[in-house]
mmCIF file of C-alpha atoms in Angstrom:
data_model
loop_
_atom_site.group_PDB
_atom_site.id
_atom_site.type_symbol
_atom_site.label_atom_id
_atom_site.label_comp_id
_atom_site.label_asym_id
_atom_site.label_seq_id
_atom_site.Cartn_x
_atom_site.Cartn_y
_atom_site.Cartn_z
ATOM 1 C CA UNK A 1 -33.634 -72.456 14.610
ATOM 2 C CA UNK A 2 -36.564 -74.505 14.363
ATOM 3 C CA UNK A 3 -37.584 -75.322 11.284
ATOM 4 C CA UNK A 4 -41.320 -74.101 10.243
ATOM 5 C CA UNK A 5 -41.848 -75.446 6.667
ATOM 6 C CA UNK A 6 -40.916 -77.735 4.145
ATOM 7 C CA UNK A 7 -40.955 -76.090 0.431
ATOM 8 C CA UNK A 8 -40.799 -78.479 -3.038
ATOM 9 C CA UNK A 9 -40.675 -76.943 -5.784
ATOM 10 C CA UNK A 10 -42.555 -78.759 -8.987
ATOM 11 C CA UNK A 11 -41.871 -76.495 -11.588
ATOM 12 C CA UNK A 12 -39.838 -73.462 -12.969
ATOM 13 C CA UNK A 13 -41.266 -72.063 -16.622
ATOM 14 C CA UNK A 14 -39.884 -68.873 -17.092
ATOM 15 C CA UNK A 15 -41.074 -66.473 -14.776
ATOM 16 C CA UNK A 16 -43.166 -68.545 -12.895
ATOM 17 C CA UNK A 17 -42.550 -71.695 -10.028
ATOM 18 C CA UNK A 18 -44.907 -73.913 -8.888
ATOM 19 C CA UNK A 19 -44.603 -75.984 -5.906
ATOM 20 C CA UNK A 20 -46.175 -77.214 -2.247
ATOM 21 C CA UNK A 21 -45.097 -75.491 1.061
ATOM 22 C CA UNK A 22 -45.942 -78.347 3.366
ATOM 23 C CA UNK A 23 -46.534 -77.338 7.619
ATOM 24 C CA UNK A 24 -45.055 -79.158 9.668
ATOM 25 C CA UNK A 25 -44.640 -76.866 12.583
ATOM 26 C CA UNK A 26 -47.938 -76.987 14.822
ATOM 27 C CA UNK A 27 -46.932 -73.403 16.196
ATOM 28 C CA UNK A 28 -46.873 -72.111 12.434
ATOM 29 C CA UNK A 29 -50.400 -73.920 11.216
ATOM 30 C CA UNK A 30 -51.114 -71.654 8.072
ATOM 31 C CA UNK A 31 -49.132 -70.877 4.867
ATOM 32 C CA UNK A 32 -48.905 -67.047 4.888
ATOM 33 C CA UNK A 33 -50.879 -65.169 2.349
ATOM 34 C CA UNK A 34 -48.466 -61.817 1.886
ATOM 35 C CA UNK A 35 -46.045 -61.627 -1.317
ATOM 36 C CA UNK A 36 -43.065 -61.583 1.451
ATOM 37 C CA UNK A 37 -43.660 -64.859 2.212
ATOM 38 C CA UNK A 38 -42.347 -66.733 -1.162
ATOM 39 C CA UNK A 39 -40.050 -63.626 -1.912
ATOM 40 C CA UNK A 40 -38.863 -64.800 1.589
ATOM 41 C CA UNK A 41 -38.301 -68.016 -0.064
ATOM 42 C CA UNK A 42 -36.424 -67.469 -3.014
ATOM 43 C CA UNK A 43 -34.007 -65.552 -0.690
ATOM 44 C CA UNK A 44 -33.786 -68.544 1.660
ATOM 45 C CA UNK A 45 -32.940 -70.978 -1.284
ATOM 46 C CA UNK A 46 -30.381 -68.878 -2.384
ATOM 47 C CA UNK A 47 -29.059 -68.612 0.684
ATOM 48 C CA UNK A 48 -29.074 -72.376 1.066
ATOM 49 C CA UNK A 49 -26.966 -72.745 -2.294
ATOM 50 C CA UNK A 50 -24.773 -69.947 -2.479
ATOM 51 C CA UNK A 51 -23.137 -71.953 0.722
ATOM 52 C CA UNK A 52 -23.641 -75.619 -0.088
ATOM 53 C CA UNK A 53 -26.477 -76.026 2.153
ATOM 54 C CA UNK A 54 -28.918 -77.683 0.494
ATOM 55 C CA UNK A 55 -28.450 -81.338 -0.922
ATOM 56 C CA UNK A 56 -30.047 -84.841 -0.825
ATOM 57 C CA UNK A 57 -30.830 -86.430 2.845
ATOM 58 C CA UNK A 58 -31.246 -89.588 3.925
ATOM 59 C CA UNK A 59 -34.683 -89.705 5.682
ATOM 60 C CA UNK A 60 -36.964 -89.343 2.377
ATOM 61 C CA UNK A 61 -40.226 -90.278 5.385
ATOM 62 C CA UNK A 62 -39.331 -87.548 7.101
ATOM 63 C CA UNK A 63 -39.538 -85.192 4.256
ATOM 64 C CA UNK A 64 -35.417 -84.168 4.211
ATOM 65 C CA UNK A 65 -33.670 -81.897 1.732
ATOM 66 C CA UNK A 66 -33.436 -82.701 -1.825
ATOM 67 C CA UNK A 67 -31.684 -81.094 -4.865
ATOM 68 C CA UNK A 68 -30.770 -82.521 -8.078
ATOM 69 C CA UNK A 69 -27.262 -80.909 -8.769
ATOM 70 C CA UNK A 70 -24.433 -81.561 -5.842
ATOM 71 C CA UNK A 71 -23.440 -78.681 -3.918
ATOM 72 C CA UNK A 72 -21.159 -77.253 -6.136
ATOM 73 C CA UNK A 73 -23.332 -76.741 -8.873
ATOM 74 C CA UNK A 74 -25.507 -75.424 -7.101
ATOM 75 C CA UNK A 75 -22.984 -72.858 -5.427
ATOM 76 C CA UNK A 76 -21.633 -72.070 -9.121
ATOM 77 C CA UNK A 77 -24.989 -71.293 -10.255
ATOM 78 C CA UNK A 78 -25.612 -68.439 -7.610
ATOM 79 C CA UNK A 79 -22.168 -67.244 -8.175
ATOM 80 C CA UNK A 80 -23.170 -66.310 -11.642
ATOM 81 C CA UNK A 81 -26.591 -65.438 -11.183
ATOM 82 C CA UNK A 82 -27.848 -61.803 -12.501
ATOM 83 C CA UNK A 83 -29.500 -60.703 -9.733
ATOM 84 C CA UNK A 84 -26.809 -62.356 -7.130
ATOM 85 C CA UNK A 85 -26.319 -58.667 -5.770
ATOM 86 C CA UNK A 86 -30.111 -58.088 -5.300
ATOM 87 C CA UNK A 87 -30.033 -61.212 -3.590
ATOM 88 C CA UNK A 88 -27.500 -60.207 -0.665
ATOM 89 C CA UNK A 89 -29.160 -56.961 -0.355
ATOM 90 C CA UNK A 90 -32.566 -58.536 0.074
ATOM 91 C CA UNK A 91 -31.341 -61.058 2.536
ATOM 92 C CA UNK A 92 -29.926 -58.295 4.804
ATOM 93 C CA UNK A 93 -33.654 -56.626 4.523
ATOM 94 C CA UNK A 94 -34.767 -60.051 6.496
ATOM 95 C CA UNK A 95 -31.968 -61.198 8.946
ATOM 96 C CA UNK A 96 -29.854 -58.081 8.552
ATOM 97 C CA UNK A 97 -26.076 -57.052 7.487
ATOM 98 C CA UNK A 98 -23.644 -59.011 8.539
ATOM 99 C CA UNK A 99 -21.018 -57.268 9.535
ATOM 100 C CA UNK A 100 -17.010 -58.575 10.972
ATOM 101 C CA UNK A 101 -15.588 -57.120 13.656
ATOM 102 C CA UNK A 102 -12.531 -57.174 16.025
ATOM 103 C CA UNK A 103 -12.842 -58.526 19.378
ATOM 104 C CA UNK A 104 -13.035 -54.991 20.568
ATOM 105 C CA UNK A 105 -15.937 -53.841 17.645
ATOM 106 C CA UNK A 106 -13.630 -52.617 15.523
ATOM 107 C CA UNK A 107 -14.475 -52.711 11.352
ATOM 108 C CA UNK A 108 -12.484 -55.395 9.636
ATOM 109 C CA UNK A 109 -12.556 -56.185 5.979
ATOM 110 C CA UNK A 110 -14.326 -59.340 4.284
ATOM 111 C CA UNK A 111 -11.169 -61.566 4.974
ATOM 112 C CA UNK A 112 -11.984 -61.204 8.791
ATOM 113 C CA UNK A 113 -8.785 -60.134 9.479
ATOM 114 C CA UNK A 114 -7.951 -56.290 7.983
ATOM 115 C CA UNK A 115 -8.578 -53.297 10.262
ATOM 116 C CA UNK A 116 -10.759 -50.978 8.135
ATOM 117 C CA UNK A 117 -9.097 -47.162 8.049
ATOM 118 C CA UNK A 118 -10.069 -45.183 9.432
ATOM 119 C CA UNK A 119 -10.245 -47.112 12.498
ATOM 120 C CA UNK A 120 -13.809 -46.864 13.369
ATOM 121 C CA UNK A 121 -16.471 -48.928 15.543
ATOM 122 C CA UNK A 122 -19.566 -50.562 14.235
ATOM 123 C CA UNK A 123 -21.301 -49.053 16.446
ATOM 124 C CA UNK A 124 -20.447 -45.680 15.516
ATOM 125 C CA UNK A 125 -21.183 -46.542 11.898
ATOM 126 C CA UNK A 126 -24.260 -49.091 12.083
ATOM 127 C CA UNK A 127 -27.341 -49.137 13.957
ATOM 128 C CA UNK A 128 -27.555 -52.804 15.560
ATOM 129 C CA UNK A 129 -30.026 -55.029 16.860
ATOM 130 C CA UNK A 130 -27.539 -56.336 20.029
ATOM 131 C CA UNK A 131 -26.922 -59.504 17.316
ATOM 132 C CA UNK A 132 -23.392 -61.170 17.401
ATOM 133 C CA UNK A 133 -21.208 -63.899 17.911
ATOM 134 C CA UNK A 134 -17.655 -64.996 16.185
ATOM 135 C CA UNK A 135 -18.588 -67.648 12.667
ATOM 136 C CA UNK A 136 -15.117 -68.802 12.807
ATOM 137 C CA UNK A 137 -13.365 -66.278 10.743
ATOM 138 C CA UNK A 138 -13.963 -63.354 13.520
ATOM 139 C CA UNK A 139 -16.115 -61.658 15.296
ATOM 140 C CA UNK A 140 -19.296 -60.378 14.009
ATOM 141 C CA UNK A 141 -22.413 -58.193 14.938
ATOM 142 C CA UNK A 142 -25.475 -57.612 12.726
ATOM 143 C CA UNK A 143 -28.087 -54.956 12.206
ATOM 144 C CA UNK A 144 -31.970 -55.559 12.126
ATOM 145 C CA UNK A 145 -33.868 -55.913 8.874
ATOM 146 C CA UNK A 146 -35.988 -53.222 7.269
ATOM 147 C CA UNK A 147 -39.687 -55.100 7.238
ATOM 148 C CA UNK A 148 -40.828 -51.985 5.100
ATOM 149 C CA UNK A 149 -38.201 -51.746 2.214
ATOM 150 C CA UNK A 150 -38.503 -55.635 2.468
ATOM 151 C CA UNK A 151 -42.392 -55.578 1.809
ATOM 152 C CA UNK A 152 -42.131 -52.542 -0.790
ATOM 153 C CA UNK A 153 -39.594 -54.907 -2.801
ATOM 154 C CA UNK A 154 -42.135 -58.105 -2.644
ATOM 155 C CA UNK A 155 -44.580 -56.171 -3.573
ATOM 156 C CA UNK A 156 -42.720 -54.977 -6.884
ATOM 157 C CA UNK A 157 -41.131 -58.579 -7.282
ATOM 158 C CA UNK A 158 -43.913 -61.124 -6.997
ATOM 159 C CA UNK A 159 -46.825 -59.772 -9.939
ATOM 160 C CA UNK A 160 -49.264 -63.336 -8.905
ATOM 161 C CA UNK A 161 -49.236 -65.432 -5.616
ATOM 162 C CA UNK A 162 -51.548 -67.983 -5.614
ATOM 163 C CA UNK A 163 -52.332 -70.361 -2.610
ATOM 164 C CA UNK A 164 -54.620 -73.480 -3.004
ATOM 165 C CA UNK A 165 -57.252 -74.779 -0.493
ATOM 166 C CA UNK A 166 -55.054 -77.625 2.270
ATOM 167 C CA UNK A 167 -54.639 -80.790 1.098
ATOM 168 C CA UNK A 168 -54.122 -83.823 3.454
ATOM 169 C CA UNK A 169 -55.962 -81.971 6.573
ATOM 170 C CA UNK A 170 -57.416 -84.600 8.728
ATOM 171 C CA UNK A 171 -61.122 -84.566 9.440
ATOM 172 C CA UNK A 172 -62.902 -83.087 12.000
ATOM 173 C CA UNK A 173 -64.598 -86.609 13.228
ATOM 174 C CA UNK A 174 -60.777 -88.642 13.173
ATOM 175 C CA UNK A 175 -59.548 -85.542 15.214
ATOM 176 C CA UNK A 176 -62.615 -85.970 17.782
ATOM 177 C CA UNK A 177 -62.219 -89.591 17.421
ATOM 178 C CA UNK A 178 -58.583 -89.238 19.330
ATOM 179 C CA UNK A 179 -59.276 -87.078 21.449
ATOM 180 C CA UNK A 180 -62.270 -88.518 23.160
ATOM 181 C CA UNK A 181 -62.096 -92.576 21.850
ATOM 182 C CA UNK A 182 -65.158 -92.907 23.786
ATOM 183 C CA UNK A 183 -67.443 -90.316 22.219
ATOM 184 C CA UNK A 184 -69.007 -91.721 18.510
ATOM 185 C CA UNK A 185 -68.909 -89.128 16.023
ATOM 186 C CA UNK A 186 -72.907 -87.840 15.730
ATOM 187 C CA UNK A 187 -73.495 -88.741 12.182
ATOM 188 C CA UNK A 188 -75.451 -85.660 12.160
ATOM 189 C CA UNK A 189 -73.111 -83.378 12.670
ATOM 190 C CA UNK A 190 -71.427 -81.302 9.528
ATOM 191 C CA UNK A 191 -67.994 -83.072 8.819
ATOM 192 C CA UNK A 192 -65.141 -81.726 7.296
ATOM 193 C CA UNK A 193 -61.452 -80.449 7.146
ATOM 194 C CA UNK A 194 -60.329 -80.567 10.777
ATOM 195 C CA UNK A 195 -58.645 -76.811 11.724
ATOM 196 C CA UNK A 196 -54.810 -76.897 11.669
ATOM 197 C CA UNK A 197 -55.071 -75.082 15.303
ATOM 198 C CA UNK A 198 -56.361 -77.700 17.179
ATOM 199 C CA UNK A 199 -54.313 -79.832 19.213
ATOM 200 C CA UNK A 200 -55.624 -83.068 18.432
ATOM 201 C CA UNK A 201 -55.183 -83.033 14.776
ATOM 202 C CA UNK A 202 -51.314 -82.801 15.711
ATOM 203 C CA UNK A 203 -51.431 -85.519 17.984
ATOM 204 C CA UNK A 204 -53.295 -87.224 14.551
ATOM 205 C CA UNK A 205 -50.152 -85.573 12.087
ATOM 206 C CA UNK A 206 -47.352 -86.361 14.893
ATOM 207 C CA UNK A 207 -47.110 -89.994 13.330
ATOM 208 C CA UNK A 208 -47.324 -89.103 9.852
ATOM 209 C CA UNK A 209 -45.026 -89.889 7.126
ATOM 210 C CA UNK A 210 -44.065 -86.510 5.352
ATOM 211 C CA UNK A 211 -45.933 -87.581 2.445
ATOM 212 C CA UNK A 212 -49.367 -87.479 4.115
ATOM 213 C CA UNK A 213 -48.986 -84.104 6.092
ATOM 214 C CA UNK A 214 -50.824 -81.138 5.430
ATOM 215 C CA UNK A 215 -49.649 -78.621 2.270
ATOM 216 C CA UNK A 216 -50.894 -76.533 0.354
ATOM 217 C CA UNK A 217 -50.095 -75.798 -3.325
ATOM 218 C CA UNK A 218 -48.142 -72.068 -4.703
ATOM 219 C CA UNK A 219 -48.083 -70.351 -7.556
ATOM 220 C CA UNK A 220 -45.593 -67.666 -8.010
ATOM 221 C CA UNK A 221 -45.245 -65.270 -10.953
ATOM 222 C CA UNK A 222 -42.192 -62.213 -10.722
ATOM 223 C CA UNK A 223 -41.190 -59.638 -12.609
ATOM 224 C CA UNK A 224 -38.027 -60.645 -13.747
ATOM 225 C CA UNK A 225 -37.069 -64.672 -14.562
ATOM 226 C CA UNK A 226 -33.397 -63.969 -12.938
ATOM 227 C CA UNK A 227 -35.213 -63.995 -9.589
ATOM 228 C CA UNK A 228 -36.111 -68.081 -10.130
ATOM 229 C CA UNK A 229 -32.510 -69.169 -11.746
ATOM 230 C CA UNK A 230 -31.457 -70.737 -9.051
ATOM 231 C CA UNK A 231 -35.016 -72.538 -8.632
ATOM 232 C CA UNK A 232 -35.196 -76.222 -10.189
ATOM 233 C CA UNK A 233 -37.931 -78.799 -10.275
ATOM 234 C CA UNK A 234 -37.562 -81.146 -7.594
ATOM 235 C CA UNK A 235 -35.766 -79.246 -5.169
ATOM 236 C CA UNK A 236 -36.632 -79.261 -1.119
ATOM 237 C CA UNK A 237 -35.961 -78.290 1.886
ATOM 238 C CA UNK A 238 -36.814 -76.778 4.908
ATOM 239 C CA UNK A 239 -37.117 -73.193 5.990
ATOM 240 C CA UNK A 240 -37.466 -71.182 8.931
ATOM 241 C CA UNK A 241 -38.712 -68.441 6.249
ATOM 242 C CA UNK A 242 -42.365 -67.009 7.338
ATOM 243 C CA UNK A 243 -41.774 -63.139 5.403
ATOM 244 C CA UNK A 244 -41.508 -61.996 8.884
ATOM 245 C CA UNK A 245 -38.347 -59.463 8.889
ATOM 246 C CA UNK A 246 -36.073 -59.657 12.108
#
């Protein structure tokens, strides 16, 4: 999938991280404002980790992953993670249960490989989305998420979201400026933060280094610290997290 942001995290204290979430996807032009979005997050992160995802990249211009422990340490510290079980249930409530199958849709154990008894079909047993595909262990199909358990939990989870004004948004007379070269700017007219929307101001970001795209600055406070254990100053990486449920 296409990735929509870039998240960097600046600081952990306790219950509360602070960090950017930087757009770099012209289709997804606005950080959303709902207390799924950077629950969303935290769940994506941990996804990341808990399967050696995320690490450092190469292309530091173009804004790639960065994490300051290797992959194993990073794995290790979602394995022993409080909530690590309130994690897995709250990423099914996004991309839904994962769930392994025989060729035929029969139940088969974690290992992939063990016929559940009774023999039964998943979809007997589950209601699925139409999801599936084989991850090389087996087979698999999936269910949908549950967007309203999902929301009911953010809402309980994250106590303070905060977003800041854009920084790094072009201005309305550069964006007119490229698209019509041949038009001055009227001095007269009110000038300004350009609107993420508009074409041109992509055309303007397209050649951008990372460090000079738009973001905007989060604040997030939860309920519990052992939601933000696995979250560590100076981490990044991309997500295709918007708190939309599938």
């Amino acid at each position: 999938m296409t990735s929509i942001f870039t998240v960097s995290v600046d600081s952990v204290e306790g219950s509360t991280l602070r960090g950017r979430v930087h757009i770099i996807n012209p289709d997804v032009p606005s950080v959303p404002q709902k207390p799924d979005f950077p629950l969303s997050l935290l769940v994506d992160a941990w996804w990341h980790l808990d399967r050696g995802f995320l690490h450092d990249e190469d292309d530091e211009e173009e804004g790639g992953d960065r994490y300051p422990f290797t992959a194993d340490q990073g794995h290790d510290i979602t394995a022993s993670m409080r909530l690590k079980d309130e994690f897995s249930k709250l990423y099914e409530l996004i991309l839904g249960k994962h769930i392994r199958v025989t060729e035929d849709g029969y139940l088969l154990a974690d290992d992939g490989k063990t016929v559940l008894e009774p023999r039964r079909k998943a979809k007997d047993v589950y209601q699925l989305d139409g999801g599936r595909g084989h991850d090389g262990i087996s087979h698999f199909v999936m269910t949908s998420g549950n967007a309203e358990e999902f929301s009911a939990g953010a809402a309980d989870i994250v106590t303070l979201y905060d977003l800041s004004p854009y920084r790094n948004v072009p201005l309305r007379s550069e964006a007119a400026a490229l698209e019509n070269p041949d038009e001055p700017w009227d001095p007269e007219e009110p000038d300004g933060p350009a609107d993420l929307d508009e074409y041109a101001v992509w055309k303007l970001l397209r050649t951008c280094p990372f460090a000079e795209l738009p973001y905007a600055e989060i604040a997030v406070t939860v309920s519990d610290a052992g939601y933000l254990e696995h979250m560590v100053a100076g981490m990044r990486w991309s997500t295709t997290m918007t708190g939309h449920v599938c």
